[in-house]
XYZ file of C-alpha atoms in Angstrom:
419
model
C 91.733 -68.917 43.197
C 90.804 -68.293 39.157
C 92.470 -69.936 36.536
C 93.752 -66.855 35.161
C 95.881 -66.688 37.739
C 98.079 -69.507 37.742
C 101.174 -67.978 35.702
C 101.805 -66.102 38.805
C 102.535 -68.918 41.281
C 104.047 -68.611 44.380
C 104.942 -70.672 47.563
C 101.416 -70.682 49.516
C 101.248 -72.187 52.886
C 98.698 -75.001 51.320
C 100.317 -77.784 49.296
C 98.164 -77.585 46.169
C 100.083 -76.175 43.154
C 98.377 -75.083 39.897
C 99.705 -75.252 36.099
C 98.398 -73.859 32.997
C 100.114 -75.693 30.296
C 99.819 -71.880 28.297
C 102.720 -70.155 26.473
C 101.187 -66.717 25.902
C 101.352 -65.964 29.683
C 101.728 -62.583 29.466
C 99.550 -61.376 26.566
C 96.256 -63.406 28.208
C 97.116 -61.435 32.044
C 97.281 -58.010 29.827
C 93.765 -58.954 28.104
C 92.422 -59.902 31.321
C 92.907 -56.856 32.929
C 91.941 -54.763 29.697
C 95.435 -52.306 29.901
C 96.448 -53.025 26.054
C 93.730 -53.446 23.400
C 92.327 -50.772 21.316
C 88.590 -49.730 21.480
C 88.843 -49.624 17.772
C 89.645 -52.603 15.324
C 90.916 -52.993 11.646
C 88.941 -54.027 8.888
C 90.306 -57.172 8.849
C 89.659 -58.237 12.533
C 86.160 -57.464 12.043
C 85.822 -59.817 9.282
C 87.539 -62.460 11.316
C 84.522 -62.202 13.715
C 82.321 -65.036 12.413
C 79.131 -62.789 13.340
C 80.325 -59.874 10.828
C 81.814 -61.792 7.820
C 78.724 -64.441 7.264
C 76.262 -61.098 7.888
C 78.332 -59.448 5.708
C 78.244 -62.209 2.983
C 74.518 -62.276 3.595
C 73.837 -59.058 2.668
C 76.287 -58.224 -0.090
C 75.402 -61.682 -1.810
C 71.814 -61.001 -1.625
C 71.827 -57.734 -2.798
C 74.852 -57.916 -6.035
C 72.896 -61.068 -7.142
C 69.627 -58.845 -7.624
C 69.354 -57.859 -11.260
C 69.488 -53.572 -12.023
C 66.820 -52.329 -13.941
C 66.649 -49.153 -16.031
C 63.289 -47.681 -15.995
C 61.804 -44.366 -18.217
C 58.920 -42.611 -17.532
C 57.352 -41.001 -20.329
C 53.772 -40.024 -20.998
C 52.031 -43.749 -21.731
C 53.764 -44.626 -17.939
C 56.776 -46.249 -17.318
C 58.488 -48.666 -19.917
C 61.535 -50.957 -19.327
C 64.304 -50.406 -21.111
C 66.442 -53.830 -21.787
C 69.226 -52.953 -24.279
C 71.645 -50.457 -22.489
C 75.139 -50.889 -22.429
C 75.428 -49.984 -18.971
C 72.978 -52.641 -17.403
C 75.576 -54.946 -18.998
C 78.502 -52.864 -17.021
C 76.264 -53.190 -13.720
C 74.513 -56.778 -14.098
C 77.413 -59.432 -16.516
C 80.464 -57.720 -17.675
C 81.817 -54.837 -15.758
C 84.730 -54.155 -18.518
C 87.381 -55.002 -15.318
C 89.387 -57.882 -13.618
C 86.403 -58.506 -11.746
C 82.563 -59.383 -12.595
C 79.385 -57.293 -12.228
C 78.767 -59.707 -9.235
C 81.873 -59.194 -7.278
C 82.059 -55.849 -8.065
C 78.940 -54.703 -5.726
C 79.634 -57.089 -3.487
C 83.123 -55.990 -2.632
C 81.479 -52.330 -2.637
C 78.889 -53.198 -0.908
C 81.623 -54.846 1.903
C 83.329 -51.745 1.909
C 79.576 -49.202 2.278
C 79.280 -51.648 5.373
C 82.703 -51.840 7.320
C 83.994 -48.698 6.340
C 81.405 -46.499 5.549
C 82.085 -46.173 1.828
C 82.702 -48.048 -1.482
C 84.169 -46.553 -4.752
C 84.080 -47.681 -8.429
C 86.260 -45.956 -10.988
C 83.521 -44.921 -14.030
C 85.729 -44.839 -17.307
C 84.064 -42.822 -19.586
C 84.753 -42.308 -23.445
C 82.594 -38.861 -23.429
C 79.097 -40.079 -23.111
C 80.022 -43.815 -23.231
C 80.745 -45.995 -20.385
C 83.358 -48.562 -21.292
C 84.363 -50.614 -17.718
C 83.286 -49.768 -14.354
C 86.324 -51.248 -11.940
C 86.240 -51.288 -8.293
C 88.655 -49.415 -5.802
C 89.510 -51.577 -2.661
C 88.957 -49.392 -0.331
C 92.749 -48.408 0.967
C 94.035 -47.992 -2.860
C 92.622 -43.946 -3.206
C 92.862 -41.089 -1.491
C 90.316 -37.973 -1.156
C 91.184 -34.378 -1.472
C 88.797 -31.766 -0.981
C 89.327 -27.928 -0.414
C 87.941 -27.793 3.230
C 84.672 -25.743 2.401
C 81.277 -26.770 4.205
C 79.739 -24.635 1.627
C 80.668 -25.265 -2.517
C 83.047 -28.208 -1.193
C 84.837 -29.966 -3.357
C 86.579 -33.341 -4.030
C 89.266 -35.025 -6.391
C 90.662 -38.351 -5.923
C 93.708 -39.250 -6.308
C 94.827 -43.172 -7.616
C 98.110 -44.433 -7.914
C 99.625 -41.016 -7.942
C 97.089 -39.174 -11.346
C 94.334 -37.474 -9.857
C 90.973 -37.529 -11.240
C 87.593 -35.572 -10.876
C 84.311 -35.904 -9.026
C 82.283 -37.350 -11.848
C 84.886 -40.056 -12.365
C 84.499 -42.097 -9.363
C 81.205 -43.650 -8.266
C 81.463 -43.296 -4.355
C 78.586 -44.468 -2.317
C 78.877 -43.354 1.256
C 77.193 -44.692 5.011
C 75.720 -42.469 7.447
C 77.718 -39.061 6.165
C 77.024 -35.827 7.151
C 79.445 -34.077 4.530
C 79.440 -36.298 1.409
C 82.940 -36.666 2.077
C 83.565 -39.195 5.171
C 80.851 -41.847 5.827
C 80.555 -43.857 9.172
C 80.947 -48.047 8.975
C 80.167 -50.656 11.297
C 83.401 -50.304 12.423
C 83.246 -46.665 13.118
C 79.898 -46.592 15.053
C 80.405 -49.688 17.426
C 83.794 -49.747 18.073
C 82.954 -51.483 22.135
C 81.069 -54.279 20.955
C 83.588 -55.588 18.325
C 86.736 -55.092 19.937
C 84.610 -57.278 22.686
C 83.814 -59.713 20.321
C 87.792 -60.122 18.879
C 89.991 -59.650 22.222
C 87.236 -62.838 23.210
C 88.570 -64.709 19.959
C 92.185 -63.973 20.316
C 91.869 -64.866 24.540
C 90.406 -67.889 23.293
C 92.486 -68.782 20.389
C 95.818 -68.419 23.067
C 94.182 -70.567 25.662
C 93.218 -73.373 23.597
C 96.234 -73.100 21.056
C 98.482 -75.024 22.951
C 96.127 -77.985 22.749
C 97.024 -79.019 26.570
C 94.349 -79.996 29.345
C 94.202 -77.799 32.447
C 94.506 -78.601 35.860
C 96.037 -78.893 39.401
C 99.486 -80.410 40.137
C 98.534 -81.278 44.162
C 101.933 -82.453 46.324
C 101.950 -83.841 49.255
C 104.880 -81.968 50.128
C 105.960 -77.844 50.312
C 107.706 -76.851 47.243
C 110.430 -74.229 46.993
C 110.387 -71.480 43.872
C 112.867 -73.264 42.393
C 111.780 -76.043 42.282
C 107.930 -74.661 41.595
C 109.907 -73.091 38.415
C 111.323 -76.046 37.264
C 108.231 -77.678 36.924
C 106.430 -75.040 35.202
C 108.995 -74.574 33.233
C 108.899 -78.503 32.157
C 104.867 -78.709 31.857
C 105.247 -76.072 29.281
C 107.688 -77.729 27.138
C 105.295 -80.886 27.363
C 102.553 -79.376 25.618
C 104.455 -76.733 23.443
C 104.175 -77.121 19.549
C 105.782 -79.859 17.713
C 107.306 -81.619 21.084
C 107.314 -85.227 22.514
C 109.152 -84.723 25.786
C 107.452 -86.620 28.927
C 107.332 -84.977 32.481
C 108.325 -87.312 35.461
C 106.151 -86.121 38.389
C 108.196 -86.855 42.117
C 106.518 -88.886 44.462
C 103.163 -87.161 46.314
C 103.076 -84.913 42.920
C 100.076 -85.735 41.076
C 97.294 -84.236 38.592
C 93.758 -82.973 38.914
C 91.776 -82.112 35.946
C 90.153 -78.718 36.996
C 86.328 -78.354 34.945
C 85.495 -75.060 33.285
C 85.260 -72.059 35.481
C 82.679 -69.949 36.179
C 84.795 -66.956 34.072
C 85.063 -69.154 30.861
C 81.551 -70.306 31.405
C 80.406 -66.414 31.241
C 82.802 -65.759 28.300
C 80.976 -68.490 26.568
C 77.256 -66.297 27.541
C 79.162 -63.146 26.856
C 80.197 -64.640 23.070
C 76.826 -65.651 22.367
C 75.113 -62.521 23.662
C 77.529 -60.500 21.504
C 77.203 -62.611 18.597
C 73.229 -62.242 18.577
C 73.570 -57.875 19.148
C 76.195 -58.352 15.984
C 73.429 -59.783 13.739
C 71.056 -57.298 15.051
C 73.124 -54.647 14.269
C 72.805 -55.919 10.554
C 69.136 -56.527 10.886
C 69.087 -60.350 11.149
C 67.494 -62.476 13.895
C 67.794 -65.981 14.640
C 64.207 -66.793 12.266
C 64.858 -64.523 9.524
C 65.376 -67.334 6.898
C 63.302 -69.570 8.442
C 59.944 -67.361 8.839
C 58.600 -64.883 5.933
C 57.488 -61.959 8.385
C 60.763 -62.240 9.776
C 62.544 -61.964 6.488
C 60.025 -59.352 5.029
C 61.257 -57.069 7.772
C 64.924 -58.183 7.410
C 64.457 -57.389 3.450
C 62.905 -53.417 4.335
C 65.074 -52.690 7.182
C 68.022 -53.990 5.715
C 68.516 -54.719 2.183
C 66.087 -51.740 0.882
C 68.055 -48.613 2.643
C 71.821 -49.819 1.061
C 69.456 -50.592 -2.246
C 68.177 -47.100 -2.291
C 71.584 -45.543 -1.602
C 72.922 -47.642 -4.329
C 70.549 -46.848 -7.081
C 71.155 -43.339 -6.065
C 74.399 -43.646 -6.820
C 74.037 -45.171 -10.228
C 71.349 -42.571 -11.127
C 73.614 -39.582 -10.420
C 76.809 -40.863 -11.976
C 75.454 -42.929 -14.602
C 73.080 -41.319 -16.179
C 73.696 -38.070 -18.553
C 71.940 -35.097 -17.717
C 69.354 -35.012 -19.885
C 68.230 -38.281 -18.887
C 68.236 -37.743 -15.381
C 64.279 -37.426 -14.148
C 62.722 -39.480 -17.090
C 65.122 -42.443 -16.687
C 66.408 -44.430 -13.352
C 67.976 -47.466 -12.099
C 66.270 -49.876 -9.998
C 67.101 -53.247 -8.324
C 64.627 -56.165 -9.588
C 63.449 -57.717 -6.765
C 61.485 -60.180 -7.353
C 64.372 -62.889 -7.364
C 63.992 -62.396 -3.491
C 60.826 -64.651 -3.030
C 62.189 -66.890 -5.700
C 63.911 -69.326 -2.691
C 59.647 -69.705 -1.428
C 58.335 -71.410 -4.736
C 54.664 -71.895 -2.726
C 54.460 -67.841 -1.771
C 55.406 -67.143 -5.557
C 53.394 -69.201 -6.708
C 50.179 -67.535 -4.813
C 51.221 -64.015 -5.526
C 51.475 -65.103 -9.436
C 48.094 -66.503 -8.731
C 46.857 -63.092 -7.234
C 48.189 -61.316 -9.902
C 46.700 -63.448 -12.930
C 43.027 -63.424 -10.906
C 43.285 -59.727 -10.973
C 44.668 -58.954 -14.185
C 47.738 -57.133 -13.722
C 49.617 -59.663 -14.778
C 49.757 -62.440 -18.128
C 50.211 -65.721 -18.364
C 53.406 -65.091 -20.696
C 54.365 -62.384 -18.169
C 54.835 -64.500 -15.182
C 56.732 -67.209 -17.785
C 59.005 -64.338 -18.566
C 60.028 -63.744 -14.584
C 60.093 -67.437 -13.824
C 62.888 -67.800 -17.445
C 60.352 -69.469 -19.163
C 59.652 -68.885 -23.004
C 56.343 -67.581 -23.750
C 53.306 -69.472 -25.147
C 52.163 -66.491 -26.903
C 48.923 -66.093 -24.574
C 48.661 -62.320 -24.378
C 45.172 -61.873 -22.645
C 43.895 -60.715 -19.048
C 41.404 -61.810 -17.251
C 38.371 -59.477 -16.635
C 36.034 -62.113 -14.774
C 36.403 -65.666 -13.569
C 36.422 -67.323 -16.736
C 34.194 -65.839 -18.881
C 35.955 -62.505 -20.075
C 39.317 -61.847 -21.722
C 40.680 -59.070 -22.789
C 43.476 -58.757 -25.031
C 45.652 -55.040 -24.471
C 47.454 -54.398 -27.670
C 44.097 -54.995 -29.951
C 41.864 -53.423 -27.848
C 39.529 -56.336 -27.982
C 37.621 -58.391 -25.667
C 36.799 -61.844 -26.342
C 33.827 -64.100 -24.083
C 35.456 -67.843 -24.549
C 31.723 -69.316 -24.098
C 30.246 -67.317 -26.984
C 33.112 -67.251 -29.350
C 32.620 -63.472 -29.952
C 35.120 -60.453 -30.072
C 34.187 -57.326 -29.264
C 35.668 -53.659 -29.468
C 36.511 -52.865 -26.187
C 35.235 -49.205 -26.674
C 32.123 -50.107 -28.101
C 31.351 -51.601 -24.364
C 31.067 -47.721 -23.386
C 29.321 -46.069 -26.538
C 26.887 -43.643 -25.214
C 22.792 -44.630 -25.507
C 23.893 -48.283 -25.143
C 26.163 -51.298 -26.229
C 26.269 -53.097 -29.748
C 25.019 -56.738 -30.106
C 28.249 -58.439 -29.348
C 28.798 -56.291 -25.738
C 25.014 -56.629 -25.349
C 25.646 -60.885 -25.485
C 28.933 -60.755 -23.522
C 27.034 -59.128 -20.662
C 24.238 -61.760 -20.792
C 26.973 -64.224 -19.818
C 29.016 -61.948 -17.448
């Protein structure tokens, strides 16, 4: 005979008689036998699953601490552009309630459970003054039904307002207009996951110890009753009643069953196809292949769909194609000082990078040493005068002068000696 059972006690021929010291009798026999709950969970019972909140935090807090970029290409390549007033919008000051920072991370909580995120753009005609977020219950779409030339308008706190003045980023969505969340496209697994939280949470609410009540004796239904109902009332909240057991009535602790034992697999199972679901395993912080693969299989696709986002509602027309939005991410490998260090060192031995350069990503103030490497120490070359200098010679040379045709001038001639 299960545990489960034991709210339903009748008068058996043995004389062994079991308790559960439980109050939500009837709510735990209708999860048990799976009659009541809903496939499909709110928004806010996911997020009491400990699985989906901390992956959840993960990813949101990773990705709306990375820095946004805005990037132009023009004919000399592509150039950085670091006063805008709308990197200020997306990366300090969002003009709202709410900071830059906790602005994408609520939308990026809201692209993950529900499929899509929303930030109202208010725009003075070209000029951006705040971006605010929308919780994700406080607007409502409208759209004139077309698959072809649709069309949407939101509506917020009763004024409706166009296309171009909400920032929407949607999951998964076939029609632009309704995206798919976690919620939405594994509804099984975490209803699973909760109605195992809420079981639990009734059983071990009540704070009592299970077990069998054995008597010696046979015991009528009212008397069976009376008991049960006085074992309750011992361990219900906020009481200090005693129960005096009859002689030949005693208690037997009863160890964990071989149901709560595989609810306890069944939790952990769940809780590792949860983190999967978001792309984490149980070594991604703790190995860098793991979290290489966690970063492109997870972070980069909601990056991309974000910077999509920004590039089609924040940037005017004519800037569209020359000019984009990009997350910096080089403040991921800042946590693994060694592995930054030896890509820095990569970088510097091959010359794509400077010395002042690297100070620059690491918040450092330069030192004013501008040149690149060209060879193992013996060659520098210095971009923005076109010169290259040999340190064991003392002598400059035009880099172009390296390449005149019928041969190379004295100073080329001498820094080639040494090469």
């Amino acid at each position: 005979m299960g545990i489960f059972n034991f709210w339903n006690v009748e008068e058996r021929d043995s004389a062994d008689v079991a308790v559960q010291n439980n109050n939500n009798e009837e709510e735990l026999d209708v999860l048990l036998n799976g009659r009541v709950f809903d496939t499909r969970i709110t928004r806010e019972q996911a997020m009491s699953i400990p699985a989906v909140a901390s992956a959840i935090n993960i990813i949101s807090g990773i990705i709306a601490g990375l820095p946004v970029k805005l990037m132009q290409r023009n004919e000399e390549g592509l150039k950085e552009i670091a006063n805008d007033a709308r990197l200020t919008l997306l990366n300090l000051d969002a003009g709202g309630i709410i900071g830059a920072y906790e602005m994408k991370k609520s939308l990026i909580t809201d692209y993950l459970l529900d499929g899509e995120g929303a930030i109202f753009v208010d725009k003075r005609g070209n000029n951006i003054n705040t971006l605010q977020y929308l919780p994700y219950n406080n607007y409502v779409m409208l759209t004139n039904g077309r698959v072809i030339n649709r069309a949407i308008m939101y509506q917020i706190e009763g004024r409706k307002y166009r296309y171009d003045e909400v920032m929407r980023v949607v999951r998964n969505s076939v029609n632009g207009y309704k995206g798919q969340g976690i919620i939405d496209e594994n509804p099984v697994l975490l209803s699973t996951m909760y109605n195992a939280l809420i079981y639990e949470n009734g059983a071990m609410s009540k704070g009592g110890k299970k077990g069998f009540l054995k008597s010696e004796n046979r015991l009528t239904q009212a008397m069976l009753d009376a008991l049960k109902k006085a074992w309750n009332k011992l361990y219900s909240n906020n009481n200090s009643d005693v129960i005096v057991l009859n002689k030949g009535v005693s208690f037997e602790a009863a160890d964990s069953t071989a149901t709560e034992n595989q609810l306890n697999e069944n939790k952990q199972t769940n809780s590792e196809q949860i983190y999967k679901l978001f792309g984490l395993a149980n070594d991604t912080f703790t190995n860098n292949d793991a979290f290489n693969v966690f970063v492109k299989t997870a972070l980069v696709p909601i990056m991309n769909n974000l910077t999509e986002c920004f590039n089609r509602f924040l940037l005017l027309e004519k800037e569209k194609g020359d000019f984009y939005f990009t997350f910096d991410m080089k403040d991921l490998i800042k946590s693994d000082m060694l592995s930054r260090y030896q890509a820095y060192q990569i970088a510097l031995e091959k010359g794509w990078l400077t010395i002042d350069e690297i100070r620059a990503y690491e918040d450092l103030e330069p030192l004013g040493i501008e040149f690149v490497k060209l060879g193992l120490d013996s060659v520098l070359y210095y971009p923005k005068e076109n010169k290259v200098y040999t340190p064991n010679t003392g002598i400059y040379a035009e880099f172009d002068s390296m390449n005149e045709k019928g041969g190379v001038n004295n100073e080329s001639r001498i820094e080639g000696q040494n090469g």
